[in-house]
Amino acid sequence: MGRLIVVSNRVALPSGTKSPGGLAVGVYDALRDSGGIWLGWNGETAADADADQALSTVTQDNITYATFPLAARDYDRYYRGFSNAVLWPVFHYRADLSRYRRADYDGYLQVNRAFVRRLAPLLRPDDVIWVHDYHLLALGGFCREQGIRNRIGFFLHIPFPTAEVFKAIPPHHALAQAMCAYDVVGFQTASDARAFSDYCVQHLGAEREASGVHVADRRVRIGTYPIGIDVDGVAAMARAKRSRQVAALKSGLEHRKLVISVDRLDYSKGLLERFAAFEQLLESAPAHRGRVSFVQLAPPSRSDVQGYREIRRELDRAAGRINGKWGELGWAPLRYINRAYERATLMPLLRAAQVGLVTPLRDGMNLVAKEYIAAQPPDDPGVLVLSQFAGAACEMEEGALIVNPYDTEGMADSLDRALHMPLAERIARYERLMQGLRLHDLAAWKDRFLADLRSSAKPGVTTKLPTLPA
């Protein structure tokens, strides 16, 4: 069996100090047992003349991390530009925030080509390549153009929009063609997979098949692979000795109940709507005043992008208004914190909360929802309030309180219900959710995707393949 080669925009080096995101945790655990290579950007920028330097490699725990910097120009066009000013907003159904420039798209293609140039010398004929997320939609097409005939799979961690929304991206046709160069294309939910399949049928002339589509003399498997978590690992981390930060939080709460949210600072997460719902709770249910605190952890994300600076200012104003209106000398209703915490600190924080409030406007999966449940004490678990627009809602609707994040009063009502929920109901909901978490854990995600990829037909040298613009 060939090695596993993972390619992602960013590589989380083992010596890093930042708390890794869901993609990094998932990729690391996928490689941890089998070993292999993880290729991607090291998070640093370099002068244009220095960016083509040789790969830097380090091997630890059977994983070789192969990383490189991006040229400053490529960072602006590929990362800040097309990836995060076009693909991210459109894929999250915010085409109104998209800012398309041809130069950014050219930069996106150039960097995808550069990834392939660095990948090709590392490959052996039987290696299996697993490409991750929206930054690298075009990589499969360039691999085929370079004559790479290994099995290549692609997994999208964020939502895939309906065909009509996807068409808001001017080069949508070329991008979809490039995605069809992969052997397996995986999504978080069935609706995401259906949206991509529908686009291929409607706009690429593909024929729908039981396992995917037949397009340009290629059979592309399209599947749903909901990413999970290491349930026992999260639970153990949550039970660990409390950190100084957790002790300080518990001390400050006294006997108040805690509602907690953990998100990157991003307009897709619905933070403003969440603040409004908490304020509505204080307005409509006076009994909670002085008896519940809401902690929102929102570490900065892409702070060099204008839209993210604006959302931070809006949240600062909203938090100040809520605390100014409802706060008392001994009680601040809302604690809004713009910093990242290590997972070893976050999991005990989640365990300490009576309510986990996870209400994105749109999300591919949202692993915080799953981590919140896994972190709970089985004999006195908290309640998950979850947006219907998070991918996790497909799996957690029988145990979580599902809400519409655009319905302020409805969210406030669900918060009130969660804070008053009897112990027996909380335990029953927790046990149903834990069954689902174990059924669709991180190992199941990895094993199902890689089994489908390894069983796919190996591309032949005569296969007709879609091409991208030069």
Short mmCIF file of C-alpha atoms in Angstrom, two decimals, residues 16 28 30 35 44 54 56 71 126 143 175 178 226 229 286 297 299 330 370 402 423 430 453 466:
data_model
loop_
_atom_site.label_atom_id
_atom_site.label_comp_id
_atom_site.label_asym_id
_atom_site.label_seq_id
_atom_site.Cartn_x
_atom_site.Cartn_y
_atom_site.Cartn_z
CA GLY A 16 3.70 25.41 16.58
CA TYR A 28 -2.77 15.28 11.78
CA ALA A 30 -5.25 10.99 9.63
CA GLY A 35 2.54 8.12 8.49
CA GLU A 44 5.39 32.89 6.27
CA ALA A 54 13.77 24.49 -1.64
CA SER A 56 11.98 22.72 4.29
CA ALA A 71 5.84 35.26 -2.05
CA ASP A 126 1.58 3.99 -5.48
CA CYS A 143 -1.59 17.42 -11.35
CA LEU A 175 -12.92 25.60 -11.34
CA ALA A 178 -10.56 21.23 -12.40
CA PRO A 226 -18.79 14.27 7.74
CA ILE A 229 -13.50 14.33 16.40
CA PRO A 286 -35.70 38.87 33.52
CA LEU A 297 -14.17 33.57 22.52
CA PRO A 299 -9.75 34.95 18.11
CA GLY A 330 -20.78 42.59 40.31
CA LYS A 370 -19.07 18.14 18.64
CA ILE A 402 -31.80 23.43 16.58
CA LEU A 423 -31.34 16.86 34.32
CA TYR A 430 -26.32 13.91 25.71
CA LEU A 453 -10.07 6.77 -2.79
CA PRO A 466 -10.44 18.94 -18.18
#
